[in-house]
């Protein structure tokens, strides 16, 4: 019998998780059961993905750079990557702003609805504002300073266990370039080491992915039990549909680029890459999805390691097209509801600039986009006293929209890696590996 493809298994896991979540929502003690007995399996899965992210970035980037054999290629790859990332992000913001200005989902919301939403979510909004304050208090060049680590072991994990991706990328580039600058026979032991580490981590991705259909079941059931007040969700439907439609247009835009520039079939791309998209949707985190994104792009889409090892980790950190599209729509929606006088053309231009910077500064974790929205709103002089109400307004639908925008974030990274690979002649026929390719030799 033909084996069911991984993306179908994950999809079935997600659908069953959603159904199970709804059933548990309606039975006594169901929510507690999901939190205590189901959610932990989703958490374990995300932990495993995060566990391998750092060794994966280190190994694949160091190996990739040392394979390039030519330092000038690093420069051209860097310039192409960053320029295309900025280009796609600007397209995303413009799509978002166009939709929200045409549809105007924020006009006509009643005072009663606004105050109901405010009362329900003001506490959550305050937490977001508090988090944004920490970012704002930093000096203007802090983001630059933060790229250069003083101790690489601290970069692997901060106090809360989060790795500093850009610092690790910098370190890996530094090591990779120095490996190119020393005689080949001296470099060989270290390149062999990272090559082997890379193979091992890729195998780990394959093994972890065997559990993905079960993990997404747990993650989706947990998402569903968090929703109870559907009446508010319905009031925000217009806004949510605008975001989802914009995200859909963004995926169409990527597929057009894939077709026109790489000459590959968009359907083939989606089929190969869908497991990463489904995980992005279930975890709401491009950072947690990164190992799977890398495995899919290298082994199933045919992008050489030297390109994917650089473009994808950088993209997971700085390229968030879905997030910036959402920020454009959310900022204008909030203004339409509670600050219509702020809806000027200049303010919308400021939104393009700040949403671009905010997407670079957003962490690749759930809800990061909403924290950075505070900075976008403050840049246009949004009244401070209205800020908690503004954020409260969109909080109820943030999680489902976060899931959708994370899909776009990872698809954007994969698309750009295909474009950069094509332009450097580094796109080849994919050679997918299975978890059990070598199994018969060891049992
Ligand atoms: N959750 C998103 C990501 O990880 C970031 C965001 O938009 O909140 O890509």
Short mmCIF file of C-alpha atoms and ligand atoms in Angstrom, two decimals:
data_model
loop_
_atom_site.label_atom_id
_atom_site.label_comp_id
_atom_site.label_asym_id
_atom_site.label_seq_id
_atom_site.Cartn_x
_atom_site.Cartn_y
_atom_site.Cartn_z
CA UNK A 1 0.00 0.00 0.00
CA UNK A 2 1.27 3.50 -0.85
CA UNK A 3 2.36 5.42 2.25
CA UNK A 4 0.28 8.49 3.06
CA UNK A 5 2.39 11.65 2.47
CA UNK A 6 3.53 13.49 5.59
CA UNK A 7 1.50 16.63 4.88
CA UNK A 8 -1.72 14.58 4.73
CA UNK A 9 -0.92 12.91 8.04
CA UNK A 10 -0.25 16.31 9.63
CA UNK A 11 -3.45 17.71 8.17
CA UNK A 12 -5.46 14.79 9.54
CA UNK A 13 -3.81 15.32 12.96
CA UNK A 14 -4.78 19.00 12.86
CA UNK A 15 -8.40 18.35 11.91
CA UNK A 16 -8.81 15.66 14.57
CA UNK A 17 -7.19 18.02 17.11
CA UNK A 18 -9.67 20.77 16.23
CA UNK A 19 -12.65 18.38 16.53
CA UNK A 20 -11.30 17.01 19.81
CA UNK A 21 -10.78 20.58 21.12
CA UNK A 22 -14.41 21.50 20.37
CA UNK A 23 -15.67 18.32 22.06
CA UNK A 24 -13.52 18.99 25.13
CA UNK A 25 -14.75 22.60 25.19
CA UNK A 26 -18.28 21.37 25.65
CA UNK A 27 -17.76 18.70 28.31
CA UNK A 28 -17.22 19.32 32.00
CA UNK A 29 -13.53 19.25 32.92
CA UNK A 30 -12.58 18.93 29.24
CA UNK A 31 -10.37 22.01 29.21
CA UNK A 32 -8.44 20.83 32.25
CA UNK A 33 -7.96 17.43 30.62
CA UNK A 34 -6.50 19.01 27.47
CA UNK A 35 -4.22 21.31 29.49
CA UNK A 36 -2.92 18.54 31.76
CA UNK A 37 -2.81 15.54 29.45
CA UNK A 38 -2.76 16.67 25.82
CA UNK A 39 -0.96 20.02 25.65
CA UNK A 40 2.33 18.64 27.13
CA UNK A 41 2.85 16.49 24.01
CA UNK A 42 2.71 19.63 21.85
CA UNK A 43 5.17 21.33 24.21
CA UNK A 44 7.59 18.38 24.03
CA UNK A 45 7.48 18.53 20.22
CA UNK A 46 8.22 22.27 20.14
CA UNK A 47 11.04 21.78 22.67
CA UNK A 48 12.63 19.14 20.44
CA UNK A 49 12.50 21.43 17.42
CA UNK A 50 14.03 24.27 19.40
CA UNK A 51 16.68 21.88 20.74
CA UNK A 52 18.07 21.20 17.28
CA UNK A 53 17.74 24.72 15.86
CA UNK A 54 21.07 26.03 17.19
CA UNK A 55 23.29 23.08 16.14
CA UNK A 56 21.49 23.05 12.80
CA UNK A 57 22.16 26.73 12.04
CA UNK A 58 25.79 26.43 13.17
CA UNK A 59 26.51 23.26 11.23
CA UNK A 60 24.74 24.12 8.02
CA UNK A 61 25.98 27.70 7.81
CA UNK A 62 29.62 26.88 8.65
CA UNK A 63 29.59 23.95 6.26
CA UNK A 64 27.78 25.98 3.58
CA UNK A 65 30.13 28.96 3.75
CA UNK A 66 33.25 26.83 3.75
CA UNK A 67 31.91 24.98 0.69
CA UNK A 68 31.46 28.25 -1.22
CA UNK A 69 35.21 28.42 -1.80
CA UNK A 70 34.90 32.09 -2.74
CA UNK A 71 34.43 34.97 -0.31
CA UNK A 72 32.97 37.34 -2.93
CA UNK A 73 29.99 34.96 -3.28
CA UNK A 74 29.11 35.56 0.38
CA UNK A 75 28.84 39.28 -0.30
CA UNK A 76 26.62 38.87 -3.34
CA UNK A 77 24.45 36.32 -1.52
CA UNK A 78 24.10 38.69 1.46
CA UNK A 79 23.17 41.69 -0.67
CA UNK A 80 20.66 39.72 -2.77
CA UNK A 81 19.05 38.15 0.30
CA UNK A 82 18.57 41.38 2.21
CA UNK A 83 17.34 43.32 -0.86
CA UNK A 84 14.77 40.67 -1.80
CA UNK A 85 13.64 40.41 1.83
CA UNK A 86 13.08 44.16 2.01
CA UNK A 87 11.31 44.12 -1.38
CA UNK A 88 8.84 41.37 -0.43
CA UNK A 89 8.14 43.01 2.93
CA UNK A 90 7.27 46.32 1.28
CA UNK A 91 4.93 44.49 -1.13
CA UNK A 92 3.28 42.82 1.89
CA UNK A 93 2.68 46.12 3.70
CA UNK A 94 1.29 47.77 0.58
CA UNK A 95 -1.10 44.84 0.00
CA UNK A 96 -2.23 45.09 3.65
CA UNK A 97 -2.77 48.85 3.55
CA UNK A 98 -4.64 48.69 0.23
CA UNK A 99 -7.07 46.07 1.49
CA UNK A 100 -7.83 47.79 4.79
CA UNK A 101 -8.35 51.16 3.10
CA UNK A 102 -10.69 49.71 0.47
CA UNK A 103 -12.73 47.41 2.74
CA UNK A 104 -12.69 49.69 5.84
CA UNK A 105 -13.48 46.86 8.32
CA UNK A 106 -13.24 49.26 11.29
CA UNK A 107 -16.02 51.65 10.41
CA UNK A 108 -19.36 51.36 12.14
CA UNK A 109 -18.37 49.37 15.23
CA UNK A 110 -20.77 50.24 18.07
CA UNK A 111 -19.65 51.88 21.35
CA UNK A 112 -21.13 48.93 23.20
CA UNK A 113 -18.99 46.40 21.29
CA UNK A 114 -15.87 48.51 21.79
CA UNK A 115 -16.35 48.72 25.55
CA UNK A 116 -17.18 45.01 25.81
CA UNK A 117 -13.94 44.15 24.00
CA UNK A 118 -12.01 46.67 26.08
CA UNK A 119 -13.24 45.18 29.35
CA UNK A 120 -12.44 41.65 28.25
CA UNK A 121 -8.94 42.17 26.88
CA UNK A 122 -7.49 45.30 28.49
CA UNK A 123 -5.30 43.22 30.83
CA UNK A 124 -3.75 41.33 27.90
CA UNK A 125 -3.18 44.60 26.04
CA UNK A 126 -1.27 46.03 29.02
CA UNK A 127 1.07 43.01 28.96
CA UNK A 128 1.86 43.65 25.26
CA UNK A 129 2.51 47.34 25.90
CA UNK A 130 4.86 46.42 28.76
CA UNK A 131 6.84 44.10 26.48
CA UNK A 132 7.07 46.75 23.75
CA UNK A 133 8.40 49.27 26.28
CA UNK A 134 11.47 47.09 26.91
CA UNK A 135 12.33 47.20 23.17
CA UNK A 136 11.68 50.95 22.95
CA UNK A 137 13.89 51.83 25.89
CA UNK A 138 16.98 50.55 24.06
CA UNK A 139 19.34 53.02 22.29
CA UNK A 140 19.17 53.54 18.51
CA UNK A 141 22.12 51.26 17.72
CA UNK A 142 21.24 48.56 20.24
CA UNK A 143 19.90 46.30 17.49
CA UNK A 144 23.32 46.51 15.77
CA UNK A 145 25.26 45.90 18.98
CA UNK A 146 23.06 42.88 19.64
CA UNK A 147 24.37 41.12 16.52
CA UNK A 148 27.90 40.87 17.95
CA UNK A 149 28.20 38.40 20.83
CA UNK A 150 30.80 38.71 23.57
CA UNK A 151 30.31 35.11 24.62
CA UNK A 152 28.92 32.60 22.14
CA UNK A 153 27.64 30.34 24.90
CA UNK A 154 25.35 33.13 26.09
CA UNK A 155 24.13 33.46 22.48
CA UNK A 156 23.07 29.82 22.48
CA UNK A 157 20.66 30.58 25.29
CA UNK A 158 19.59 33.68 27.23
CA UNK A 159 18.21 33.48 30.75
CA UNK A 160 14.87 32.23 29.43
CA UNK A 161 16.50 29.62 27.17
CA UNK A 162 15.99 31.59 23.93
CA UNK A 163 18.91 31.60 21.46
CA UNK A 164 20.10 34.89 19.90
CA UNK A 165 19.75 33.87 16.25
CA UNK A 166 21.56 36.82 14.67
CA UNK A 167 24.54 36.37 17.03
CA UNK A 168 24.76 32.70 16.12
CA UNK A 169 24.55 33.54 12.42
CA UNK A 170 27.33 36.11 12.84
CA UNK A 171 29.52 33.58 14.67
CA UNK A 172 28.90 30.87 12.07
CA UNK A 173 29.72 33.28 9.22
CA UNK A 174 32.89 34.33 11.03
CA UNK A 175 34.02 30.72 11.52
CA UNK A 176 33.05 29.80 7.94
CA UNK A 177 34.99 32.71 6.43
CA UNK A 178 38.07 31.93 8.54
CA UNK A 179 37.90 28.30 7.43
CA UNK A 180 38.12 29.58 3.87
CA UNK A 181 41.14 31.71 4.74
CA UNK A 182 43.27 28.93 6.21
CA UNK A 183 44.96 26.14 4.21
CA UNK A 184 42.54 23.43 3.15
CA UNK A 185 44.25 20.60 5.04
CA UNK A 186 44.02 22.62 8.27
CA UNK A 187 40.36 23.42 7.68
CA UNK A 188 39.33 19.87 6.84
CA UNK A 189 38.90 18.40 10.36
CA UNK A 190 36.53 21.19 11.36
CA UNK A 191 34.54 21.18 8.09
CA UNK A 192 34.23 17.40 8.34
CA UNK A 193 32.98 17.80 11.90
CA UNK A 194 30.30 20.32 10.93
CA UNK A 195 29.36 18.28 7.89
CA UNK A 196 28.76 15.26 10.05
CA UNK A 197 26.90 17.32 12.67
CA UNK A 198 24.69 18.67 9.91
CA UNK A 199 23.80 15.15 8.73
CA UNK A 200 22.97 14.08 12.28
CA UNK A 201 20.73 17.07 12.94
CA UNK A 202 18.93 16.60 9.62
CA UNK A 203 18.25 13.00 10.64
CA UNK A 204 16.91 14.29 13.94
CA UNK A 205 14.47 16.49 11.98
CA UNK A 206 13.26 13.39 10.10
CA UNK A 207 12.72 11.49 13.35
CA UNK A 208 11.00 14.38 15.12
CA UNK A 209 8.72 14.82 12.11
CA UNK A 210 7.49 11.25 12.52
CA UNK A 211 5.68 12.51 15.62
CA UNK A 212 4.37 15.71 13.97
CA UNK A 213 0.83 14.42 13.21
CA UNK A 214 0.33 13.59 16.92
CA UNK A 215 1.95 16.82 18.10
CA UNK A 216 -0.23 19.02 15.92
CA UNK A 217 -3.26 17.17 17.29
CA UNK A 218 -2.20 18.32 20.78
CA UNK A 219 -1.33 21.85 19.66
CA UNK A 220 -4.62 22.39 17.82
CA UNK A 221 -6.76 20.95 20.63
CA UNK A 222 -5.03 23.39 22.96
CA UNK A 223 -5.68 26.35 20.64
CA UNK A 224 -9.38 25.50 20.42
CA UNK A 225 -9.96 25.30 24.17
CA UNK A 226 -8.61 28.86 24.51
CA UNK A 227 -11.60 30.29 22.59
CA UNK A 228 -14.81 30.68 24.45
CA UNK A 229 -16.36 34.03 23.63
CA UNK A 230 -17.27 33.51 19.98
CA UNK A 231 -19.59 36.57 19.97
CA UNK A 232 -16.53 38.87 20.00
CA UNK A 233 -14.87 36.81 17.28
CA UNK A 234 -17.87 37.43 15.03
CA UNK A 235 -17.66 41.21 15.56
CA UNK A 236 -14.05 41.12 14.37
CA UNK A 237 -14.75 38.91 11.39
CA UNK A 238 -14.39 41.74 8.82
CA UNK A 239 -10.94 42.63 10.14
CA UNK A 240 -9.85 38.98 10.33
CA UNK A 241 -11.05 38.27 6.79
CA UNK A 242 -9.04 41.28 5.50
CA UNK A 243 -5.85 39.91 7.13
CA UNK A 244 -6.43 36.37 5.86
CA UNK A 245 -7.22 37.62 2.34
CA UNK A 246 -4.06 39.76 2.34
CA UNK A 247 -2.00 36.77 3.49
CA UNK A 248 -3.55 34.68 0.73
CA UNK A 249 -2.57 37.31 -1.86
CA UNK A 250 0.96 37.23 -0.47
CA UNK A 251 1.16 33.46 -1.01
CA UNK A 252 -0.08 34.02 -4.61
CA UNK A 253 2.67 36.64 -5.04
CA UNK A 254 5.32 34.15 -3.88
CA UNK A 255 3.97 31.50 -6.22
CA UNK A 256 4.19 33.97 -9.10
CA UNK A 257 7.84 34.63 -8.23
CA UNK A 258 8.54 30.89 -8.06
CA UNK A 259 6.94 30.36 -11.45
CA UNK A 260 8.50 33.35 -13.20
CA UNK A 261 11.98 33.31 -11.71
CA UNK A 262 12.79 29.72 -10.82
CA UNK A 263 10.52 28.23 -13.55
CA UNK A 264 9.30 25.61 -11.06
CA UNK A 265 5.66 24.67 -10.61
CA UNK A 266 3.99 26.48 -7.69
CA UNK A 267 1.95 23.36 -6.94
CA UNK A 268 5.12 21.28 -6.69
CA UNK A 269 6.60 23.92 -4.36
CA UNK A 270 3.53 23.86 -2.11
CA UNK A 271 3.46 20.06 -2.04
CA UNK A 272 7.11 19.81 -1.03
CA UNK A 273 6.98 22.65 1.48
CA UNK A 274 3.54 22.07 3.04
CA UNK A 275 4.75 20.13 6.14
CA UNK A 276 6.68 23.26 7.21
CA UNK A 277 3.63 25.45 6.54
CA UNK A 278 1.37 23.17 8.57
CA UNK A 279 3.82 23.26 11.46
CA UNK A 280 4.10 27.04 11.25
CA UNK A 281 0.32 27.17 11.48
CA UNK A 282 0.17 24.82 14.48
CA UNK A 283 3.07 26.34 16.44
CA UNK A 284 2.72 30.07 15.52
CA UNK A 285 6.49 30.27 15.61
CA UNK A 286 8.87 30.58 12.67
CA UNK A 287 11.79 29.91 15.03
CA UNK A 288 10.35 26.55 16.15
CA UNK A 289 9.57 25.69 12.51
CA UNK A 290 13.06 26.62 11.28
CA UNK A 291 14.62 23.12 11.38
CA UNK A 292 11.74 21.75 9.31
CA UNK A 293 11.87 24.74 6.94
CA UNK A 294 15.57 24.05 6.40
CA UNK A 295 15.08 20.33 5.87
CA UNK A 296 12.27 20.90 3.36
CA UNK A 297 14.11 23.62 1.43
CA UNK A 298 17.38 21.67 1.19
CA UNK A 299 16.16 18.13 0.68
CA UNK A 300 12.80 18.63 -1.01
CA UNK A 301 13.17 21.90 -2.94
CA UNK A 302 16.79 21.45 -3.99
CA UNK A 303 18.35 24.63 -2.55
CA UNK A 304 22.06 24.12 -1.80
CA UNK A 305 23.13 24.24 1.83
CA UNK A 306 25.33 27.28 1.40
CA UNK A 307 22.26 29.31 0.40
CA UNK A 308 19.62 27.81 2.70
CA UNK A 309 22.04 27.82 5.67
CA UNK A 310 22.31 31.59 5.39
CA UNK A 311 19.01 32.75 3.88
CA UNK A 312 16.64 30.77 6.13
CA UNK A 313 18.01 31.54 9.63
CA UNK A 314 18.39 35.21 8.65
CA UNK A 315 14.87 35.16 7.22
CA UNK A 316 13.35 33.55 10.32
CA UNK A 317 14.69 36.49 12.29
CA UNK A 318 14.37 39.49 9.99
CA UNK A 319 11.89 38.62 7.23
CA UNK A 320 8.29 38.52 8.37
CA UNK A 321 6.06 39.48 5.50
CA UNK A 322 2.94 38.04 7.11
CA UNK A 323 3.63 39.99 10.29
CA UNK A 324 4.16 43.30 8.50
CA UNK A 325 1.05 42.85 6.36
CA UNK A 326 -0.90 42.18 9.55
CA UNK A 327 0.63 45.21 11.27
CA UNK A 328 -0.45 47.49 8.41
CA UNK A 329 -4.02 46.20 8.51
CA UNK A 330 -4.22 46.16 12.32
CA UNK A 331 -2.87 49.70 12.72
CA UNK A 332 -5.34 51.18 10.21
CA UNK A 333 -8.23 49.07 11.55
CA UNK A 334 -7.61 50.36 15.08
CA UNK A 335 -7.50 53.94 13.76
CA UNK A 336 -10.74 53.42 11.84
CA UNK A 337 -12.44 52.32 15.07
CA UNK A 338 -11.08 54.73 17.69
CA UNK A 339 -8.86 57.38 16.09
CA UNK A 340 -10.20 58.23 12.61
CA UNK A 341 -8.56 61.66 12.63
CA UNK A 342 -5.17 59.91 12.51
CA UNK A 343 -5.93 58.32 9.14
CA UNK A 344 -3.76 60.58 7.00
CA UNK A 345 -1.66 59.64 3.99
CA UNK A 346 1.54 60.65 5.81
CA UNK A 347 0.69 58.37 8.71
CA UNK A 348 0.16 55.48 6.31
CA UNK A 349 3.61 56.14 4.81
CA UNK A 350 5.08 56.10 8.32
CA UNK A 351 3.34 52.75 8.83
CA UNK A 352 5.13 51.33 5.75
CA UNK A 353 8.52 52.35 7.22
CA UNK A 354 7.89 51.29 10.80
CA UNK A 355 6.15 48.02 9.91
CA UNK A 356 9.21 47.17 7.80
CA UNK A 357 11.53 47.85 10.73
CA UNK A 358 9.15 46.15 13.16
CA UNK A 359 9.13 42.99 11.08
CA UNK A 360 12.92 42.95 11.19
CA UNK A 361 12.82 43.49 14.95
CA UNK A 362 10.01 41.03 15.75
CA UNK A 363 11.05 37.81 17.43
CA UNK A 364 9.99 34.66 15.59
CA UNK A 365 7.68 33.56 18.40
CA UNK A 366 3.92 33.64 19.02
CA UNK A 367 2.38 37.12 19.38
CA UNK A 368 5.64 38.97 18.65
CA UNK A 369 3.91 40.85 15.84
CA UNK A 370 1.38 42.30 18.25
CA UNK A 371 4.09 43.56 20.60
CA UNK A 372 5.80 45.34 17.71
CA UNK A 373 2.47 46.82 16.63
CA UNK A 374 2.71 49.05 19.70
CA UNK A 375 5.87 50.58 18.20
CA UNK A 376 4.18 51.07 14.81
CA UNK A 377 1.25 52.83 16.49
CA UNK A 378 3.43 55.05 18.64
CA UNK A 379 5.44 56.12 15.58
CA UNK A 380 2.32 57.72 14.10
CA UNK A 381 1.54 59.56 17.33
CA UNK A 382 -1.33 57.29 18.37
CA UNK A 383 -2.70 58.71 21.67
CA UNK A 384 -1.16 56.79 24.58
CA UNK A 385 -4.47 56.67 26.49
CA UNK A 386 -6.16 54.89 23.57
CA UNK A 387 -3.39 52.33 23.12
CA UNK A 388 -4.72 49.69 25.56
CA UNK A 389 -8.17 49.93 23.93
CA UNK A 390 -6.62 49.67 20.48
CA UNK A 391 -4.70 46.51 21.31
CA UNK A 392 -7.64 45.04 23.22
CA UNK A 393 -9.70 45.45 20.03
CA UNK A 394 -7.62 42.99 18.05
CA UNK A 395 -6.55 40.66 20.84
CA UNK A 396 -9.46 38.22 20.54
CA UNK A 397 -8.50 37.17 17.02
CA UNK A 398 -4.75 37.48 17.42
CA UNK A 399 -3.97 33.80 17.90
CA UNK A 400 -5.67 32.51 14.72
CA UNK A 401 -4.20 35.40 12.73
CA UNK A 402 -0.78 34.71 14.26
CA UNK A 403 -1.06 31.12 13.02
CA UNK A 404 -1.86 32.33 9.50
CA UNK A 405 0.81 35.03 9.35
CA UNK A 406 3.47 32.59 10.56
CA UNK A 407 2.65 30.39 7.52
CA UNK A 408 3.33 33.39 5.28
CA UNK A 409 6.52 34.24 7.18
CA UNK A 410 8.04 30.79 6.59
CA UNK A 411 6.77 30.58 2.98
CA UNK A 412 8.41 33.96 2.28
CA UNK A 413 11.73 32.70 3.63
CA UNK A 414 11.55 29.54 1.53
CA UNK A 415 10.59 31.49 -1.61
CA UNK A 416 13.47 33.94 -1.19
CA UNK A 417 15.91 31.08 -0.66
CA UNK A 418 14.75 29.58 -3.98
CA UNK A 419 15.20 32.94 -5.74
CA UNK A 420 18.66 33.55 -4.29
CA UNK A 421 19.70 29.96 -5.06
CA UNK A 422 18.48 30.31 -8.64
CA UNK A 423 20.36 33.57 -9.15
CA UNK A 424 23.61 32.00 -7.87
CA UNK A 425 23.20 28.74 -9.79
CA UNK A 426 22.67 26.86 -6.52
CA UNK A 427 19.28 25.29 -7.24
CA UNK A 428 19.59 21.61 -8.06
CA UNK A 429 17.40 18.52 -8.31
CA UNK A 430 16.20 17.66 -4.78
CA UNK A 431 17.39 14.46 -3.17
CA UNK A 432 14.91 13.74 -0.36
CA UNK A 433 16.20 11.54 2.42
CA UNK A 434 13.98 9.30 4.54
CA UNK A 435 14.53 8.70 8.25
CA UNK A 436 15.14 4.99 7.62
CA UNK A 437 17.48 5.20 4.59
CA UNK A 438 20.31 3.64 6.57
CA UNK A 439 18.24 1.48 8.90
CA UNK A 440 18.89 -1.90 7.27
CA UNK A 441 22.61 -1.45 7.89
CA UNK A 442 22.18 -1.09 11.63
CA UNK A 443 19.55 -3.70 12.47
N1 LIG B 1 4.44 34.34 15.27
C1 LIG B 1 5.12 34.99 14.19
C2 LIG B 1 6.31 34.17 13.75
O1 LIG B 1 6.88 33.45 14.54
C3 LIG B 1 5.54 36.39 14.55
C4 LIG B 1 4.29 37.22 14.74
O2 LIG B 1 3.78 37.73 13.74
O3 LIG B 1 3.79 37.34 15.85
O4 LIG B 1 6.70 34.23 12.61
#
